[in-house]
Amino acid sequence: LTTAVKLNAPNEYIYCALARSAIIVPLPVELTSWTVTADRSAAVLRWTTATELDNYGFDVERLSSSAQKTEGTAGARWESVGFIPGYGTSNVSRTYSHTDVPTSPGRYSYRLKQVDRNGNFSYSAVMEAEIGSVPAVLSLGANYPNPFNPATSIEFTLPQSGRATLSVYSLLGQLVAVLVDKELTSGSVHRYEWNAADASSGIYFYRLTFGSRTIVNRMMLVK
């Protein structure tokens, strides 16, 4: 489409070409929700964006309360515990999630480091969660995954601090592995892994012994 624009002098015109196209407006990476929820021994992080512009992704960062106490808030170093790719440029709502499993119970802080494709970045608000704090009871959870190959994770809790033993037995009652046999604290989830790379397929039993009490569960190795 062409139009003429009249100037001050008589009979002087400028002809301009007008393109019929949409004006592109930059879309910011706008967080509409950002939550951290404690789930036994893990923290479940969820966030949603309304719009994104050249979003390379999100670096998930964690800071433990113990690090803040020993190094101070200013000196403590945030630890990267995962990277979630972004959708680049988008004008529709996008939902993200990440599950973090710290190696020890405690209070942790989390934040998102949003990184653009050109290297620019910005931080979200800091969220906190108490991970691994549970009622002081004797319990033995179901192993996960089950069936498994070759490794599986086993969780348990204790009624009070003391010596606990977690062992694995074959279907015939033979001792296959001792995963832990030491003094442990109560009020937190203890998690141990059994790597059965050298074991044969079949049904196995894992037994938790604490004082005079014993709990036994069954699991299956499939190769």
Coordinates of N, CA and C in Angstrom, one line a residue:
L1 N 0.9 -1.2 0.0 CA 0.0 0.0 0.0 C 0.9 1.2 0.0
T2 N 0.6 2.2 -0.9 CA 1.4 3.4 -1.1 C 0.6 4.6 -0.8
T3 N 1.1 5.6 -0.1 CA 0.4 6.8 0.2 C 1.3 8.0 0.0
A4 N 0.7 9.2 -0.3 CA 1.5 10.4 -0.6 C 1.3 11.3 0.6
V5 N 2.5 11.9 1.0 CA 2.5 12.9 2.1 C 2.9 14.2 1.6
K6 N 2.0 15.3 1.7 CA 2.2 16.6 1.1 C 3.1 17.4 2.0
L7 N 4.2 18.0 1.4 CA 5.1 18.9 2.2 C 4.6 20.3 2.2
N8 N 5.4 21.2 2.8 CA 5.0 22.6 2.9 C 5.1 23.3 1.5
A9 N 6.1 23.0 0.7 CA 6.2 23.6 -0.6 C 5.1 23.1 -1.5
P10 N 4.6 23.9 -2.4 CA 3.6 23.4 -3.4 C 4.1 22.3 -4.2
N11 N 3.2 21.4 -4.5 CA 3.4 20.3 -5.4 C 4.6 19.4 -5.0
E12 N 5.0 19.4 -3.7 CA 6.1 18.5 -3.3 C 5.4 17.4 -2.4
Y13 N 5.7 16.2 -2.8 CA 5.1 15.0 -2.2 C 6.2 14.0 -1.9
I14 N 6.1 13.2 -0.8 CA 6.9 12.0 -0.6 C 6.0 10.8 -0.6
Y15 N 6.4 9.9 -1.4 CA 5.6 8.6 -1.5 C 6.2 7.6 -0.5
C16 N 5.4 7.1 0.3 CA 5.9 6.1 1.3 C 5.2 4.8 1.2
A17 N 5.9 3.7 1.3 CA 5.3 2.4 1.3 C 5.0 1.9 2.7
L18 N 3.7 1.6 2.9 CA 3.3 1.1 4.2 C 3.0 -0.4 4.1
A19 N 3.8 -1.1 4.9 CA 3.6 -2.6 5.0 C 2.5 -3.0 5.9
R20 N 1.7 -3.9 5.4 CA 0.6 -4.4 6.3 C 1.1 -5.6 7.1
S21 N 1.7 -5.4 8.2 CA 2.3 -6.5 9.0 C 2.1 -6.1 10.5
A22 N 2.1 -7.2 11.3 CA 1.9 -7.1 12.8 C 3.2 -6.5 13.4
I23 N 3.0 -5.7 14.4 CA 4.2 -5.1 15.1 C 4.6 -6.2 16.2
I24 N 5.8 -6.6 16.2 CA 6.3 -7.6 17.1 C 6.8 -6.9 18.4
V25 N 6.2 -7.3 19.5 CA 6.5 -6.7 20.8 C 7.2 -7.8 21.6
P26 N 8.4 -7.5 22.1 CA 9.2 -8.4 22.9 C 8.4 -9.0 24.0
L27 N 8.5 -10.3 24.2 CA 7.8 -11.0 25.3 C 8.7 -11.3 26.5
P28 N 8.5 -10.8 27.6 CA 9.3 -11.1 28.8 C 9.1 -12.5 29.3
V29 N 10.1 -13.0 30.0 CA 9.8 -14.3 30.7 C 9.1 -13.9 32.0
E30 N 7.8 -14.1 32.0 CA 7.0 -13.6 33.2 C 6.5 -14.8 34.0
L31 N 7.0 -15.0 35.2 CA 6.5 -16.0 36.1 C 5.1 -15.7 36.7
T32 N 4.2 -16.6 36.5 CA 2.9 -16.4 37.1 C 2.7 -17.2 38.4
S33 N 3.5 -18.2 38.6 CA 3.5 -19.0 39.8 C 4.8 -19.6 40.0
W34 N 5.2 -19.9 41.3 CA 6.5 -20.4 41.6 C 6.4 -21.0 43.1
T35 N 6.4 -22.3 43.2 CA 6.2 -23.0 44.5 C 7.2 -24.1 44.7
V36 N 7.5 -24.3 46.0 CA 8.4 -25.4 46.4 C 7.6 -26.2 47.5
T37 N 7.4 -27.5 47.3 CA 6.7 -28.3 48.3 C 7.6 -29.4 48.8
A38 N 7.6 -29.6 50.1 CA 8.4 -30.7 50.6 C 7.6 -32.0 50.5
D39 N 8.2 -33.1 50.0 CA 7.6 -34.4 49.8 C 8.5 -35.4 50.4
R40 N 8.4 -35.7 51.7 CA 9.2 -36.6 52.4 C 10.7 -36.2 52.2
S41 N 11.5 -37.0 51.5 CA 12.9 -36.7 51.3 C 13.2 -35.9 50.1
A42 N 12.2 -35.3 49.5 CA 12.4 -34.5 48.2 C 11.7 -33.2 48.3
A43 N 12.2 -32.3 47.4 CA 11.5 -31.0 47.2 C 11.0 -31.0 45.8
V44 N 9.7 -30.7 45.7 CA 9.0 -30.6 44.4 C 8.9 -29.2 44.0
L45 N 9.5 -28.8 42.9 CA 9.5 -27.4 42.5 C 8.6 -27.3 41.2
R46 N 7.7 -26.3 41.2 CA 6.8 -26.1 40.1 C 6.7 -24.6 39.8
W47 N 6.7 -24.2 38.5 CA 6.6 -22.8 38.1 C 5.9 -22.8 36.8
T48 N 5.3 -21.6 36.5 CA 4.5 -21.4 35.3 C 4.9 -20.0 34.7
T49 N 5.1 -19.9 33.4 CA 5.3 -18.7 32.8 C 4.1 -18.3 31.9
A50 N 3.9 -17.0 31.8 CA 2.8 -16.5 31.0 C 3.3 -16.3 29.6
T51 N 4.5 -15.7 29.5 CA 5.2 -15.4 28.2 C 6.7 -15.6 28.3
E52 N 7.3 -15.9 27.2 CA 8.8 -16.0 27.1 C 9.4 -15.4 25.9
L53 N 10.6 -14.9 26.0 CA 11.3 -14.3 24.9 C 12.7 -14.8 24.9
D54 N 13.1 -15.6 23.9 CA 14.5 -16.2 23.8 C 14.9 -16.8 25.1
N55 N 14.0 -17.6 25.7 CA 14.3 -18.2 27.0 C 15.1 -19.5 26.8
Y56 N 16.4 -19.5 27.1 CA 17.2 -20.7 27.0 C 16.8 -21.7 28.0
G57 N 16.5 -21.3 29.2 CA 16.0 -22.3 30.3 C 16.2 -21.7 31.7
F58 N 16.0 -22.7 32.6 CA 16.1 -22.3 34.0 C 17.1 -23.2 34.7
D59 N 18.0 -22.5 35.4 CA 19.0 -23.2 36.3 C 18.4 -23.3 37.7
V60 N 18.1 -24.5 38.2 CA 17.6 -24.6 39.6 C 18.7 -24.6 40.6
E61 N 18.7 -23.7 41.5 CA 19.8 -23.5 42.5 C 19.3 -23.7 43.9
R62 N 20.1 -24.3 44.7 CA 19.8 -24.7 46.1 C 20.8 -24.2 47.1
L63 N 20.3 -23.9 48.3 CA 21.2 -23.4 49.3 C 20.7 -24.0 50.6
S64 N 21.6 -24.7 51.4 CA 21.2 -25.3 52.6 C 21.3 -24.3 53.8
S65 N 20.5 -24.5 54.8 CA 20.6 -23.6 56.0 C 21.9 -23.8 56.7
S66 N 22.5 -25.0 56.7 CA 23.8 -25.2 57.3 C 24.9 -24.4 56.6
A67 N 24.8 -24.3 55.3 CA 25.8 -23.5 54.6 C 25.7 -22.0 55.0
Q68 N 24.5 -21.5 55.2 CA 24.3 -20.1 55.5 C 24.8 -19.9 56.9
K69 N 24.7 -20.9 57.8 CA 25.1 -20.7 59.2 C 26.7 -20.7 59.3
T70 N 27.3 -21.5 58.5 CA 28.8 -21.6 58.6 C 29.5 -20.6 57.7
E71 N 28.9 -20.2 56.6 CA 29.5 -19.2 55.7 C 28.9 -17.8 55.7
G72 N 27.7 -17.7 56.3 CA 27.0 -16.5 56.3 C 26.1 -16.4 55.0
T73 N 25.1 -15.6 55.1 CA 24.2 -15.5 54.0 C 24.9 -14.9 52.7
A74 N 25.7 -13.9 52.9 CA 26.4 -13.3 51.8 C 27.5 -14.2 51.2
G75 N 28.2 -15.0 52.0 CA 29.3 -15.8 51.6 C 28.9 -17.2 51.1
A76 N 27.7 -17.6 51.4 CA 27.2 -19.0 51.1 C 27.1 -19.1 49.6
R77 N 27.5 -20.2 49.0 CA 27.4 -20.4 47.6 C 26.1 -21.3 47.2
W78 N 25.4 -20.8 46.3 CA 24.3 -21.5 45.7 C 24.8 -22.6 44.9
E79 N 24.1 -23.8 45.0 CA 24.5 -25.0 44.2 C 23.5 -25.3 43.1
S80 N 24.0 -25.5 41.9 CA 23.1 -25.8 40.8 C 22.7 -27.3 40.9
V81 N 21.4 -27.6 40.9 CA 20.9 -29.0 41.1 C 20.1 -29.4 39.9
G82 N 20.1 -28.7 38.8 CA 19.3 -29.1 37.7 C 19.1 -28.0 36.7
F83 N 19.0 -28.3 35.4 CA 18.7 -27.3 34.4 C 17.5 -27.8 33.6
I84 N 16.5 -26.9 33.4 CA 15.3 -27.2 32.7 C 15.2 -26.3 31.4
P85 N 15.3 -26.9 30.2 CA 15.3 -26.1 29.0 C 14.0 -25.3 28.9
G86 N 14.1 -24.1 28.3 CA 12.9 -23.2 28.1 C 12.3 -23.5 26.8
Y87 N 11.2 -22.7 26.5 CA 10.5 -22.9 25.2 C 10.9 -21.8 24.2
G88 N 12.0 -21.1 24.4 CA 12.4 -20.1 23.5 C 11.5 -18.9 23.6
T89 N 10.8 -18.6 22.5 CA 9.8 -17.5 22.5 C 8.4 -18.0 22.4
S90 N 7.6 -17.6 23.4 CA 6.2 -18.2 23.5 C 5.3 -17.2 24.1
N91 N 4.1 -17.1 23.6 CA 3.1 -16.2 24.2 C 1.9 -17.0 24.8
V92 N 2.2 -18.3 25.1 CA 1.2 -19.1 25.8 C 1.8 -19.6 27.1
S93 N 0.9 -19.9 28.0 CA 1.4 -20.4 29.3 C 2.1 -21.7 29.3
R94 N 3.3 -21.8 30.0 CA 4.1 -23.0 30.0 C 4.3 -23.4 31.5
T95 N 4.3 -24.7 31.7 CA 4.4 -25.2 33.1 C 5.7 -26.0 33.2
Y96 N 6.4 -25.8 34.2 CA 7.7 -26.6 34.5 C 7.7 -27.2 35.9
S97 N 8.5 -28.3 36.0 CA 8.6 -28.9 37.3 C 10.0 -29.5 37.4
H98 N 10.4 -29.7 38.7 CA 11.7 -30.4 38.9 C 11.7 -30.9 40.4
T99 N 12.2 -32.1 40.5 CA 12.2 -32.8 41.9 C 13.7 -32.8 42.3
D100 N 14.0 -32.3 43.5 CA 15.3 -32.3 44.0 C 15.3 -33.2 45.3
V101 N 16.3 -34.1 45.3 CA 16.5 -35.0 46.5 C 17.8 -34.7 47.2
P102 N 17.9 -33.9 48.2 CA 19.1 -33.6 48.9 C 19.6 -34.9 49.6
T103 N 21.0 -34.9 49.8 CA 21.6 -36.1 50.4 C 21.3 -36.2 51.9
S104 N 20.9 -35.1 52.5 CA 20.7 -35.2 53.9 C 19.5 -34.3 54.3
P105 N 18.8 -34.6 55.3 CA 17.6 -33.8 55.7 C 18.0 -32.4 56.2
G106 N 17.1 -31.5 56.1 CA 17.4 -30.1 56.6 C 16.5 -29.1 55.9
R107 N 16.7 -27.8 56.2 CA 16.0 -26.7 55.6 C 16.8 -26.2 54.4
Y108 N 16.1 -26.1 53.3 CA 16.8 -25.6 52.1 C 16.1 -24.5 51.4
S109 N 16.9 -23.6 50.8 CA 16.3 -22.5 50.0 C 16.5 -22.8 48.5
Y110 N 15.6 -22.4 47.7 CA 15.6 -22.6 46.3 C 15.3 -21.3 45.5
R111 N 16.0 -21.2 44.3 CA 15.7 -20.1 43.4 C 15.9 -20.5 42.0
L112 N 15.3 -19.8 41.1 CA 15.4 -20.1 39.7 C 16.3 -19.0 39.0
K113 N 17.3 -19.5 38.3 CA 18.1 -18.6 37.5 C 17.7 -18.7 36.0
Q114 N 16.9 -17.7 35.6 CA 16.4 -17.8 34.2 C 17.4 -17.2 33.3
V115 N 17.8 -18.0 32.2 CA 18.9 -17.6 31.3 C 18.4 -17.4 29.9
D116 N 18.7 -16.3 29.3 CA 18.3 -16.0 27.9 C 19.3 -16.7 27.0
R117 N 19.0 -16.7 25.7 CA 19.9 -17.3 24.7 C 21.1 -16.5 24.5
N118 N 21.0 -15.2 24.9 CA 22.2 -14.4 24.7 C 23.1 -14.3 26.0
G119 N 22.7 -15.1 27.0 CA 23.5 -15.2 28.2 C 23.1 -14.4 29.3
N120 N 22.2 -13.4 29.1 CA 21.6 -12.6 30.2 C 20.8 -13.5 31.1
F121 N 20.7 -13.1 32.4 CA 20.0 -14.0 33.3 C 19.4 -13.1 34.4
S122 N 18.4 -13.7 35.1 CA 17.7 -13.0 36.2 C 17.3 -14.1 37.2
Y123 N 17.1 -13.7 38.5 CA 16.7 -14.6 39.5 C 15.3 -14.5 39.9
S124 N 14.7 -15.6 40.3 CA 13.3 -15.5 40.9 C 13.4 -15.2 42.4
A125 N 12.3 -15.2 43.0 CA 12.2 -15.0 44.5 C 12.8 -16.3 45.1
V126 N 13.2 -16.2 46.3 CA 13.8 -17.4 47.0 C 12.6 -18.1 47.8
M127 N 12.5 -19.4 47.7 CA 11.5 -20.2 48.4 C 12.3 -21.2 49.3
E128 N 11.6 -21.6 50.4 CA 12.2 -22.5 51.4 C 11.4 -23.7 51.6
A129 N 12.0 -24.8 52.0 CA 11.3 -26.0 52.3 C 12.1 -26.9 53.3
E130 N 11.4 -27.5 54.2 CA 12.0 -28.4 55.2 C 11.9 -29.8 54.6
I131 N 13.1 -30.4 54.3 CA 13.2 -31.7 53.6 C 13.6 -32.8 54.6
G132 N 12.8 -33.9 54.6 CA 13.2 -35.1 55.3 C 12.8 -35.1 56.8
S133 N 12.1 -34.1 57.3 CA 11.7 -34.1 58.6 C 10.3 -34.8 58.7
V134 N 10.3 -35.9 59.5 CA 9.1 -36.7 59.6 C 8.9 -37.1 61.1
P135 N 7.7 -37.6 61.4 CA 7.4 -38.1 62.8 C 8.4 -39.2 63.2
A136 N 8.8 -39.2 64.4 CA 9.7 -40.2 65.0 C 9.0 -41.5 65.2
V137 N 8.9 -42.3 64.1 CA 8.3 -43.6 64.2 C 9.1 -44.6 63.5
L138 N 9.0 -45.9 63.8 CA 9.7 -46.9 63.0 C 8.9 -47.3 61.8
S139 N 9.4 -47.1 60.6 CA 8.7 -47.4 59.4 C 9.7 -47.8 58.3
L140 N 9.2 -48.7 57.4 CA 10.0 -49.2 56.3 C 9.2 -49.0 55.1
G141 N 9.6 -48.1 54.2 CA 8.9 -47.9 53.0 C 9.1 -48.9 51.9
A142 N 8.2 -48.9 50.9 CA 8.3 -49.7 49.7 C 9.5 -49.3 48.9
N143 N 10.3 -50.2 48.4 CA 11.5 -49.8 47.6 C 11.0 -49.2 46.2
Y144 N 11.8 -48.4 45.7 CA 11.5 -47.8 44.4 C 12.7 -47.7 43.5
P145 N 12.6 -48.1 42.2 CA 11.4 -48.8 41.6 C 11.3 -50.2 42.0
N146 N 10.2 -50.8 41.8 CA 9.9 -52.2 42.0 C 8.8 -52.7 41.1
P147 N 9.2 -53.7 40.2 CA 10.4 -54.4 40.0 C 11.5 -53.4 39.6
F148 N 12.8 -53.8 39.7 CA 13.9 -53.0 39.4 C 15.0 -53.7 38.7
N149 N 15.9 -53.0 38.1 CA 17.1 -53.5 37.4 C 18.1 -52.4 37.0
P150 N 19.3 -52.3 37.6 CA 19.8 -53.2 38.6 C 19.7 -52.6 40.0
A151 N 19.3 -51.3 40.2 CA 19.3 -50.7 41.5 C 17.9 -50.2 41.9
T152 N 17.8 -50.2 43.2 CA 16.5 -49.7 43.8 C 16.8 -49.0 45.1
S153 N 15.9 -48.1 45.5 CA 16.1 -47.2 46.7 C 15.1 -47.6 47.8
I154 N 15.6 -47.7 49.0 CA 14.8 -48.1 50.2 C 14.9 -46.9 51.2
E155 N 13.7 -46.6 51.8 CA 13.6 -45.5 52.8 C 13.1 -46.0 54.1
F156 N 13.5 -45.5 55.2 CA 13.0 -45.9 56.5 C 13.1 -44.7 57.5
T157 N 12.4 -44.8 58.6 CA 12.5 -43.8 59.7 C 12.6 -44.6 61.0
L158 N 13.1 -43.8 62.0 CA 13.3 -44.5 63.3 C 12.6 -43.7 64.4
P159 N 12.1 -44.4 65.5 CA 11.4 -43.8 66.5 C 12.3 -43.0 67.4
Q160 N 13.5 -43.3 67.5 CA 14.5 -42.5 68.2 C 15.9 -42.8 67.7
S161 N 16.9 -42.0 68.0 CA 18.2 -42.3 67.6 C 18.8 -43.6 68.1
G162 N 19.5 -44.3 67.3 CA 20.1 -45.6 67.8 C 20.6 -46.4 66.6
R163 N 21.1 -47.6 66.9 CA 21.7 -48.4 65.9 C 20.6 -49.1 65.0
A164 N 20.7 -49.0 63.7 CA 19.8 -49.6 62.8 C 20.5 -50.4 61.8
T165 N 19.9 -51.6 61.4 CA 20.5 -52.4 60.4 C 19.5 -52.7 59.3
L166 N 19.9 -52.5 58.0 CA 19.1 -52.7 56.8 C 19.8 -53.8 56.0
S167 N 19.2 -54.9 55.9 CA 19.9 -56.0 55.1 C 19.0 -56.6 54.1
V168 N 19.6 -57.2 53.1 CA 18.9 -57.9 52.0 C 19.1 -59.4 52.0
Y169 N 18.0 -60.1 51.8 CA 18.0 -61.6 51.9 C 17.4 -62.2 50.6
S170 N 17.9 -63.4 50.3 CA 17.3 -64.1 49.1 C 16.1 -64.8 49.5
L171 N 15.4 -65.4 48.5 CA 14.1 -66.1 48.8 C 14.4 -67.3 49.7
L172 N 15.6 -67.8 49.8 CA 15.9 -68.9 50.6 C 16.4 -68.5 52.0
G173 N 16.4 -67.2 52.2 CA 16.8 -66.7 53.5 C 18.3 -66.4 53.7
Q174 N 19.1 -66.5 52.6 CA 20.5 -66.2 52.6 C 20.8 -64.7 52.6
L175 N 21.7 -64.3 53.5 CA 22.1 -62.9 53.5 C 22.8 -62.5 52.2
V176 N 22.3 -61.5 51.5 CA 22.9 -61.0 50.3 C 23.7 -59.8 50.4
A177 N 23.2 -58.8 51.2 CA 23.9 -57.5 51.4 C 23.4 -56.9 52.7
V178 N 24.4 -56.1 53.3 CA 24.0 -55.3 54.4 C 24.2 -53.8 53.9
L179 N 23.1 -53.1 53.8 CA 23.1 -51.8 53.3 C 23.5 -50.7 54.3
V180 N 23.2 -50.9 55.6 CA 23.6 -50.0 56.6 C 23.6 -50.8 58.0
D181 N 24.5 -50.5 58.8 CA 24.6 -51.1 60.2 C 25.3 -50.1 61.0
K182 N 24.6 -49.1 61.5 CA 25.3 -48.0 62.3 C 24.3 -47.2 63.1
E183 N 24.8 -46.3 63.9 CA 24.0 -45.3 64.7 C 23.4 -44.3 63.7
L184 N 22.1 -44.1 63.8 CA 21.4 -43.1 63.0 C 20.4 -42.3 63.9
T185 N 20.1 -41.1 63.3 CA 19.2 -40.2 64.1 C 17.7 -40.4 63.7
S186 N 16.9 -40.0 64.6 CA 15.4 -40.1 64.3 C 14.9 -38.7 63.8
G187 N 13.7 -38.7 63.4 CA 13.1 -37.5 62.9 C 13.4 -37.1 61.4
S188 N 14.0 -38.0 60.7 CA 14.4 -37.8 59.3 C 14.2 -39.1 58.5
V189 N 14.2 -38.9 57.2 CA 14.1 -40.1 56.3 C 15.5 -40.5 55.9
H190 N 15.7 -41.8 56.2 CA 17.0 -42.4 55.8 C 16.8 -43.2 54.5
R191 N 17.7 -43.0 53.5 CA 17.5 -43.6 52.2 C 18.8 -44.3 51.8
Y192 N 18.7 -45.6 51.4 CA 19.9 -46.3 50.9 C 19.5 -47.1 49.6
E193 N 20.5 -47.3 48.8 CA 20.3 -47.9 47.5 C 21.0 -49.3 47.5
W194 N 20.3 -50.2 46.9 CA 20.9 -51.5 46.7 C 21.1 -51.7 45.2
N195 N 22.4 -51.9 44.8 CA 22.7 -52.1 43.4 C 22.9 -53.6 43.2
A196 N 22.0 -54.3 42.5 CA 22.0 -55.7 42.4 C 22.6 -56.2 41.0
A197 N 23.6 -55.5 40.6 CA 24.2 -55.8 39.3 C 24.7 -57.2 39.2
D198 N 25.2 -57.7 40.4 CA 25.8 -59.0 40.5 C 24.8 -60.1 40.9
A199 N 23.6 -59.7 41.2 CA 22.6 -60.7 41.7 C 21.7 -61.2 40.6
S200 N 21.1 -62.4 40.8 CA 20.2 -63.0 39.8 C 18.8 -62.5 39.9
S201 N 18.1 -62.6 38.9 CA 16.6 -62.2 38.9 C 15.9 -63.0 39.9
G202 N 14.9 -62.4 40.6 CA 14.1 -63.2 41.5 C 13.5 -62.3 42.6
I203 N 12.9 -62.9 43.6 CA 12.3 -62.2 44.7 C 13.4 -62.1 45.9
Y204 N 13.5 -60.9 46.5 CA 14.4 -60.7 47.6 C 13.6 -60.0 48.7
F205 N 14.1 -60.1 49.9 CA 13.5 -59.5 51.1 C 14.5 -58.5 51.7
Y206 N 14.0 -57.3 52.1 CA 14.9 -56.4 52.8 C 14.3 -56.2 54.2
R207 N 15.2 -56.2 55.2 CA 14.8 -56.3 56.6 C 15.4 -55.1 57.4
L208 N 14.6 -54.4 58.1 CA 15.1 -53.3 58.9 C 15.0 -53.8 60.4
T209 N 16.1 -53.7 61.1 CA 16.2 -54.1 62.5 C 16.6 -52.9 63.3
F210 N 15.7 -52.6 64.4 CA 16.0 -51.5 65.3 C 15.7 -52.0 66.7
G211 N 16.7 -52.2 67.5 CA 16.5 -52.8 68.8 C 15.9 -54.2 68.7
S212 N 14.8 -54.4 69.4 CA 14.2 -55.8 69.3 C 13.1 -55.8 68.2
R213 N 12.9 -54.8 67.4 CA 11.9 -54.7 66.4 C 12.4 -54.9 65.0
T214 N 11.6 -55.6 64.2 CA 12.0 -55.9 62.8 C 10.9 -55.7 61.9
I215 N 11.2 -55.1 60.7 CA 10.2 -55.0 59.7 C 10.8 -55.6 58.4
V216 N 10.0 -56.4 57.7 CA 10.4 -57.0 56.4 C 9.5 -56.7 55.3
N217 N 10.1 -56.3 54.1 CA 9.3 -56.1 52.9 C 9.9 -56.9 51.8
R218 N 9.1 -57.1 50.7 CA 9.6 -57.9 49.6 C 9.8 -57.0 48.3
M219 N 10.8 -57.4 47.5 CA 11.0 -56.7 46.3 C 11.4 -57.7 45.2
M220 N 11.4 -57.2 43.9 CA 11.6 -58.2 42.8 C 12.7 -57.6 41.9
L221 N 13.7 -58.4 41.6 CA 14.7 -58.0 40.6 C 14.5 -58.7 39.3
V222 N 14.3 -57.9 38.2 CA 14.0 -58.5 36.9 C 15.1 -58.0 35.9
K223 N 15.8 -59.0 35.4 CA 16.9 -58.7 34.4 C 16.5 -59.3 33.0

